[in-house]
CSV table of C-alpha atoms in Angstrom, one decimal:
chain,number,residue,atom,x,y,z
A,1,MET,CA,62.1,94.1,85.5
A,2,ASN,CA,58.5,93.2,86.4
A,3,PRO,CA,57.2,92.8,90.0
A,4,ARG,CA,57.3,89.0,89.8
A,5,SER,CA,61.0,88.9,88.8
A,6,ILE,CA,61.7,91.3,91.7
A,7,TYR,CA,59.8,89.1,94.1
A,8,LEU,CA,61.7,86.0,92.9
A,9,PHE,CA,65.0,87.7,93.2
A,10,CYS,CA,64.3,88.9,96.7
A,11,LYS,CA,63.1,85.5,97.7
A,12,ARG,CA,66.2,83.8,96.3
A,13,HIS,CA,68.5,86.2,98.0
A,14,LEU,CA,66.4,86.9,101.1
A,15,THR,CA,69.0,85.9,103.7
A,16,THR,CA,71.7,88.1,102.1
A,17,LEU,CA,69.3,91.0,101.8
A,18,ILE,CA,68.4,90.7,105.5
A,19,PHE,CA,72.1,90.5,106.4
A,20,LEU,CA,72.7,93.7,104.5
A,21,GLY,CA,69.7,95.3,106.0
A,22,GLY,CA,71.0,94.7,109.5
A,23,PHE,CA,74.4,96.1,108.5
A,24,PHE,CA,73.4,99.2,106.6
A,25,SER,CA,70.6,100.2,109.0
A,26,ASP,CA,73.3,100.6,111.7
A,27,ALA,CA,75.6,102.4,109.3
A,28,PHE,CA,73.2,105.4,109.5
A,29,LEU,CA,71.6,104.9,112.9
A,30,LEU,CA,74.5,104.0,115.3
A,31,PRO,CA,75.5,106.9,117.6
A,32,ASP,CA,79.0,108.3,117.8
A,33,VAL,CA,81.7,106.2,119.4
A,34,ASP,CA,81.9,108.3,122.5
A,35,ASN,CA,78.1,107.9,123.3
A,36,PRO,CA,77.7,105.8,126.5
A,37,ILE,CA,74.8,103.8,124.9
A,38,THR,CA,77.0,102.6,122.1
A,39,LYS,CA,78.5,99.6,124.0
A,40,TYR,CA,75.1,98.5,125.2
A,41,ILE,CA,73.7,98.5,121.6
A,42,GLY,CA,76.6,96.2,120.5
A,43,LEU,CA,76.2,93.9,123.5
A,44,SER,CA,72.5,93.5,122.8
A,45,TYR,CA,73.2,92.5,119.2
A,46,LEU,CA,75.7,89.8,120.4
A,47,VAL,CA,73.3,88.5,123.1
A,48,ILE,CA,70.3,88.3,120.7
A,49,LEU,CA,72.5,86.6,118.0
A,50,ALA,CA,73.8,84.0,120.5
A,51,VAL,CA,70.2,83.2,121.7
A,52,LEU,CA,68.9,82.9,118.2
A,53,LEU,CA,71.8,80.5,117.3
A,54,LEU,CA,71.0,78.4,120.4
A,55,LEU,CA,67.3,78.3,119.7
A,56,ARG,CA,67.8,77.3,116.1
A,57,GLU,CA,69.9,74.3,117.1
A,58,ILE,CA,67.3,73.3,119.7
A,59,ILE,CA,64.7,73.3,116.9
A,60,ILE,CA,66.9,71.0,114.8
A,61,ALA,CA,67.5,68.7,117.7
A,62,SER,CA,63.7,68.0,118.0
A,63,ASN,CA,64.0,66.3,114.6
A,64,ARG,CA,60.2,66.4,114.0
A,65,ALA,CA,60.2,68.7,111.0
A,66,SER,CA,56.7,69.8,111.6
A,67,ARG,CA,55.3,72.7,109.6
A,68,ALA,CA,55.4,75.0,112.7
A,69,GLU,CA,59.0,74.0,113.4
A,70,GLN,CA,60.0,74.6,109.8
A,71,LYS,CA,58.5,78.1,110.0
A,72,MET,CA,60.3,78.7,113.3
A,73,TYR,CA,63.6,77.5,111.8
A,74,SER,CA,63.2,79.9,108.9
A,75,LEU,CA,62.3,82.9,111.2
A,76,LEU,CA,65.3,82.1,113.4
A,77,SER,CA,67.6,81.9,110.4
A,78,PHE,CA,66.3,85.3,109.2
A,79,GLY,CA,66.9,86.6,112.7
A,80,VAL,CA,70.4,85.2,112.7
A,81,ALA,CA,71.1,86.9,109.3
A,82,PHE,CA,69.8,90.3,110.5
A,83,PHE,CA,71.7,90.3,113.8
A,84,SER,CA,74.8,88.9,112.2
A,85,GLY,CA,74.8,92.0,109.9
A,86,SER,CA,74.0,94.3,112.9
A,87,SER,CA,76.8,92.8,115.0
A,88,LEU,CA,79.4,93.2,112.3
A,89,SER,CA,78.2,96.7,111.5
A,90,PHE,CA,78.7,97.8,115.2
A,91,ILE,CA,82.5,97.8,114.8
A,92,PHE,CA,83.0,97.9,111.1
A,93,VAL,CA,81.0,101.1,110.7
A,94,TYR,CA,83.1,102.9,113.4
A,95,ALA,CA,86.4,101.6,111.9
A,96,MET,CA,85.4,102.5,108.3
A,97,ARG,CA,83.9,105.9,109.3
A,98,SER,CA,87.3,106.9,110.8
A,99,ALA,CA,90.0,105.7,108.5
A,100,ALA,CA,91.1,106.0,104.9
A,101,LEU,CA,90.6,103.0,102.6
A,102,SER,CA,94.4,102.5,102.7
A,103,VAL,CA,94.0,101.7,106.4
A,104,SER,CA,90.6,100.0,106.6
A,105,TRP,CA,90.7,97.8,103.4
A,106,PRO,CA,91.1,94.5,105.3
A,107,LEU,CA,87.7,95.2,106.9
A,108,PHE,CA,86.1,95.6,103.5
A,109,ILE,CA,87.6,92.2,102.5
A,110,ILE,CA,86.3,90.5,105.7
A,111,LEU,CA,82.9,92.0,105.1
A,112,MET,CA,82.8,91.0,101.4
A,113,LEU,CA,83.8,87.4,102.4
A,114,CYS,CA,81.0,87.3,105.0
A,115,MET,CA,78.5,88.5,102.4
A,116,ALA,CA,79.7,86.0,99.7
A,117,ALA,CA,79.6,83.1,102.2
A,118,ASN,CA,76.1,84.2,103.4
A,119,GLU,CA,74.9,84.2,99.7
A,120,PHE,CA,76.3,80.9,98.6
A,121,ILE,CA,76.4,78.6,101.6
A,122,SER,CA,73.0,77.0,102.3
A,123,VAL,CA,73.8,73.4,103.6
A,124,HIS,CA,73.1,73.5,107.3
A,125,ASN,CA,76.4,72.1,108.5
A,126,TYR,CA,78.4,74.7,106.6
A,127,ARG,CA,75.8,77.4,107.5
A,128,PHE,CA,76.3,76.5,111.1
A,129,THR,CA,80.0,77.0,110.9
A,130,LEU,CA,79.6,80.3,109.0
A,131,ASP,CA,77.1,81.7,111.5
A,132,ILE,CA,79.3,81.0,114.5
A,133,ALA,CA,82.4,82.3,112.6
A,134,VAL,CA,80.6,85.6,112.0
A,135,PHE,CA,79.5,85.7,115.6
A,136,PHE,CA,83.1,85.2,116.8
A,137,ILE,CA,84.3,88.0,114.5
A,138,ALA,CA,81.8,90.3,116.0
A,139,LEU,CA,82.6,89.2,119.5
A,140,ALA,CA,86.3,89.7,119.0
A,141,PHE,CA,85.8,93.2,117.6
A,142,TYR,CA,83.4,94.0,120.4
A,143,ALA,CA,86.0,93.0,123.0
A,144,ILE,CA,88.8,95.0,121.2
A,145,PHE,CA,86.4,98.0,121.1
A,146,ASN,CA,85.2,98.0,124.7
A,147,VAL,CA,88.0,96.6,126.9
A,148,PRO,CA,90.2,99.7,126.2
A,149,ILE,CA,87.2,101.8,127.3
A,150,LEU,CA,87.1,99.9,130.7
A,151,PHE,CA,90.8,100.7,131.2
A,152,SER,CA,90.5,104.2,129.7
A,153,THR,CA,93.6,103.6,127.5
A,154,VAL,CA,95.0,101.6,124.6
A,155,THR,CA,98.1,99.5,125.3
A,156,ASP,CA,99.5,96.1,124.1
A,157,THR,CA,98.5,94.6,127.5
A,158,VAL,CA,94.9,95.9,127.2
A,159,PHE,CA,94.7,94.5,123.7
A,160,LEU,CA,95.9,91.1,124.8
A,161,VAL,CA,93.3,91.1,127.6
A,162,ALA,CA,90.6,91.9,125.0
A,163,ILE,CA,91.7,89.0,122.8
A,164,GLY,CA,91.8,86.6,125.8
A,165,ILE,CA,88.3,87.6,126.9
A,166,SER,CA,86.9,87.1,123.4
A,167,VAL,CA,88.5,83.6,123.2
A,168,LEU,CA,87.0,82.6,126.6
A,169,PHE,CA,83.5,83.7,125.8
A,170,ALA,CA,83.7,82.1,122.3
A,171,MET,CA,84.7,78.8,123.9
A,172,LEU,CA,82.0,79.0,126.5
A,173,PHE,CA,79.4,79.6,123.7
A,174,VAL,CA,80.6,76.5,121.8
A,175,TRP,CA,80.4,74.5,125.0
A,176,LEU,CA,76.7,75.6,125.4
A,177,LEU,CA,76.0,75.1,121.7
A,178,LYS,CA,77.2,71.6,121.5
A,179,HIS,CA,74.6,70.4,124.0
A,180,THR,CA,71.7,71.7,121.9
A,181,SER,CA,71.8,69.3,118.9
A,182,GLU,CA,73.6,66.3,117.4
A,183,THR,CA,74.9,68.5,114.6
A,184,ALA,CA,76.4,71.0,117.1
A,185,TRP,CA,78.0,68.2,119.0
A,186,TYR,CA,79.8,66.8,116.0
A,187,GLU,CA,80.7,70.4,114.9
A,188,ALA,CA,82.1,71.3,118.3
A,189,PRO,CA,85.8,70.6,117.5
A,190,ARG,CA,85.5,72.9,114.5
A,191,GLY,CA,83.7,75.4,116.7
A,192,TYR,CA,86.5,75.4,119.3
A,193,ALA,CA,89.1,75.9,116.6
A,194,LEU,CA,87.2,78.9,115.4
A,195,ALA,CA,86.8,80.2,118.9
A,196,VAL,CA,90.5,80.4,119.2
A,197,GLY,CA,91.5,81.0,115.6
A,198,VAL,CA,89.2,83.9,114.7
A,199,PRO,CA,90.2,86.2,117.6
A,200,LEU,CA,93.9,85.4,117.1
A,201,PHE,CA,93.6,86.2,113.4
A,202,ILE,CA,91.9,89.5,114.1
A,203,GLY,CA,94.6,90.2,116.7
A,204,MET,CA,97.3,89.5,114.1
A,205,LEU,CA,95.7,92.1,111.8
A,206,TYR,CA,95.6,94.6,114.6
A,207,VAL,CA,99.2,94.0,115.6
A,208,LEU,CA,100.3,94.4,112.0
A,209,ASN,CA,98.4,97.7,111.8
A,210,LEU,CA,96.1,96.3,109.1
A,211,ILE,CA,92.9,97.5,110.9
A,212,PRO,CA,92.3,100.9,112.6
A,213,ALA,CA,92.9,101.5,116.3
A,214,VAL,CA,89.4,101.2,117.7
A,215,PRO,CA,87.7,102.6,119.9
A,216,LEU,CA,89.4,105.8,118.6
A,217,SER,CA,88.0,107.2,115.4
A,218,LEU,CA,89.2,110.0,113.2
A,219,LYS,CA,86.2,112.3,113.0
A,220,ASP,CA,87.8,115.0,110.9
A,221,ALA,CA,91.1,115.5,109.2
A,222,GLY,CA,92.4,118.1,106.7
A,223,ILE,CA,95.3,119.9,105.2
A,224,TYR,CA,95.3,123.7,105.5
A,225,ASN,CA,97.3,126.9,104.7
A,226,ASN,CA,96.9,128.0,108.3
A,227,VAL,CA,95.1,126.9,111.6
A,228,ILE,CA,94.3,129.6,114.2
A,229,ARG,CA,93.1,128.9,117.7
A,230,THR,CA,90.7,131.6,118.8
A,231,GLU,CA,90.2,133.1,122.2
A,232,ARG,CA,87.1,130.9,122.7
A,233,GLY,CA,89.2,127.8,122.1
A,234,GLU,CA,87.7,127.2,118.7
A,235,TYR,CA,89.9,126.5,115.6
A,236,GLU,CA,89.8,128.6,112.5
A,237,LEU,CA,90.8,126.5,109.5
A,238,ILE,CA,92.1,128.5,106.5
A,239,GLY,CA,92.6,126.5,103.3
A,240,GLU,CA,91.4,125.8,99.8
A,241,ALA,CA,87.8,124.6,99.2
A,242,PRO,CA,87.7,120.9,98.5
A,243,GLY,CA,87.2,119.7,94.9
A,244,ARG,CA,84.0,118.1,93.7
A,245,PHE,CA,85.3,114.6,93.7
A,246,GLU,CA,88.2,115.0,96.1
A,247,TRP,CA,87.1,112.1,98.3
A,248,LEU,CA,87.9,109.9,95.3
A,249,ARG,CA,91.5,111.1,95.0
A,250,ASN,CA,94.4,112.6,97.0
A,251,HIS,CA,93.9,116.2,98.1
A,252,LYS,CA,96.0,118.7,96.2
A,253,HIS,CA,97.5,121.5,98.4
A,254,THR,CA,99.1,124.6,96.9
A,255,ILE,CA,101.7,126.5,98.9
A,256,LYS,CA,101.2,130.2,98.2
A,257,PRO,CA,103.8,133.0,98.5
A,258,GLY,CA,103.9,134.1,102.2
A,259,ASP,CA,102.7,130.7,103.6
A,260,ASP,CA,104.9,129.7,106.5
A,261,GLY,CA,104.2,126.0,106.2
A,262,VAL,CA,101.5,123.3,105.8
A,263,TYR,CA,99.1,122.6,108.6
A,264,PHE,CA,97.4,119.3,109.4
A,265,TYR,CA,94.3,119.4,111.6
A,266,SER,CA,92.6,116.3,113.2
A,267,ALA,CA,89.6,115.7,115.5
A,268,ILE,CA,89.6,112.3,117.2
A,269,SER,CA,86.5,110.8,118.8
A,270,ALA,CA,87.2,109.0,122.0
A,271,PRO,CA,85.1,107.9,125.0
A,272,ALA,CA,85.0,110.0,128.1
A,273,GLU,CA,87.9,109.7,130.5
A,274,PHE,CA,89.9,108.0,127.8
A,275,SER,CA,93.6,109.1,127.5
A,276,ALA,CA,96.4,108.0,125.2
A,277,PRO,CA,99.5,109.4,123.5
A,278,ILE,CA,98.7,110.6,120.0
A,279,SER,CA,101.1,111.5,117.2
A,280,HIS,CA,101.0,113.1,113.8
A,281,VAL,CA,103.5,111.3,111.6
A,282,TRP,CA,104.5,113.3,108.5
A,283,GLU,CA,105.9,111.2,105.6
A,284,TYR,CA,106.8,111.9,102.0
A,285,HIS,CA,106.8,109.5,99.1
A,286,ASP,CA,110.2,108.8,97.5
A,287,PRO,CA,109.5,108.0,93.9
A,288,THR,CA,113.0,106.5,93.3
A,289,THR,CA,112.5,103.8,95.9
A,290,ASN,CA,108.6,103.9,95.8
A,291,SER,CA,108.5,104.0,99.6
A,292,TRP,CA,107.3,106.3,102.3
A,293,ILE,CA,110.0,108.2,104.3
A,294,GLU,CA,109.2,109.5,107.8
A,295,SER,CA,110.0,113.2,108.1
A,296,THR,CA,108.5,114.6,111.3
A,297,THR,CA,106.6,113.2,114.3
A,298,ILE,CA,104.6,115.5,116.5
A,299,SER,CA,103.1,114.1,119.7
A,300,PHE,CA,100.1,115.1,121.9
A,301,ASP,CA,98.3,113.7,124.9
A,302,LEU,CA,94.7,112.8,124.0
A,303,SER,CA,91.8,113.4,126.4
A,304,GLY,CA,88.5,111.9,125.4
A,305,GLY,CA,84.8,112.8,125.9
A,306,ARG,CA,84.5,116.0,123.9
A,307,VAL,CA,81.5,116.1,121.5
A,308,ASP,CA,83.5,117.4,118.6
A,309,GLY,CA,86.4,115.1,119.3
A,310,TYR,CA,89.9,115.8,120.6
A,311,ARG,CA,91.3,118.5,118.3
A,312,ALA,CA,95.0,119.0,117.5
A,313,TYR,CA,97.1,120.4,114.7
A,314,SER,CA,100.7,120.2,113.6
A,315,LYS,CA,102.7,122.3,111.2
A,316,LYS,CA,105.4,121.2,108.7
A,317,GLN,CA,107.8,123.9,107.5
A,318,ASN,CA,110.2,123.7,104.6
A,319,ILE,CA,108.1,121.1,102.9
A,320,ILE,CA,109.1,120.0,99.4
A,321,ASP,CA,106.8,119.4,96.5
A,322,GLY,CA,105.5,115.9,96.0
A,323,LEU,CA,103.2,113.3,97.5
A,324,TRP,CA,102.8,113.4,101.3
A,325,ARG,CA,100.7,111.8,104.0
A,326,VAL,CA,100.1,112.4,107.7
A,327,THR,CA,99.3,109.3,109.7
A,328,VAL,CA,97.5,109.7,113.1
A,329,LYS,CA,98.7,107.1,115.5
A,330,VAL,CA,98.0,106.1,119.1
A,331,ASP,CA,100.9,105.0,121.3
A,332,ASP,CA,103.2,105.5,118.2
A,333,LYS,CA,102.0,102.1,116.9
A,334,ARG,CA,98.4,101.8,116.1
A,335,ILE,CA,96.9,103.7,113.2
A,336,VAL,CA,93.8,105.8,113.8
A,337,GLY,CA,93.6,107.3,110.4
A,338,ARG,CA,95.5,108.8,107.5
A,339,LYS,CA,95.4,111.7,105.1
A,340,THR,CA,97.3,111.6,101.8
A,341,PHE,CA,97.9,114.8,99.8
A,342,GLU,CA,100.0,116.3,97.0
A,343,VAL,CA,102.0,119.5,97.6
A,344,THR,CA,102.7,122.0,94.8
A,345,ARG,CA,104.2,125.4,95.0
A,346,GLN,CA,102.5,128.4,93.4
A,347,GLN,CA,104.8,130.3,91.1
């Protein structure tokens, strides 16, 4: 591939590349969930994105199409693409850092759909709808992420408050936007529908446990032969070294003679002063019915703010050979993360 073909490719897909740049830059640069500056970073992304969307519609409303305005429109569109990616990454990165693919796969689908739409939609009217839809997705996740922090807990009531706040701010934004240009005025009914529909759809995914329980994130999780708490309050984890490509498949745990059970250890990142009931739910896979059967539930009281996360472990005795998983839940409902593993017994 010669330099000219690379240039033409980048030019043709520039908006999508900028969108991905905004997303992946934060994938590496965003601080941990319990860092106080995190919520301000996310808020700044949303504010900048909202301002850029408003300014772009104001440019369109002038209807002069001068060379300067065309350049300004292009720059604003690139800015919208970058901060759309950054706004989405704010919550997607935390959710996907914490949970297994079996828990966070709906987020990947949403992200892929946003990327595909960003690549193929170029007509302004449809682009307008896409951009505000992405903004509302980011706004809803931001509210779901931060409102529990304000209340220092996660409950169904707090979650409903978060959804309500995101709907109100989304509708206020559409009201402001429709006064900027004729296009925005005619698109306002669709905008109001998105302002209500997008948060409710995300809320439905959350209630159905199809997305992780932000703002909590599973910082570390593993299966061990033994877990010992030292006098200094640290945890000594005794187990098999992970395989080369273990992250691509289920962990294989071997029970050796003399082992008194299987241990599951987890570390959960949570904001300071955050408290919630946490549980380790042990389940085994029944091959005859192809379903997961709950075996044991062990509960804890989480206290947030620790740099290494809230640490806890549970022990399963008399475990049978086969496929198992431990699901970390908050309030016995919302999934924080999950670890799947296969148990075999050493002869």
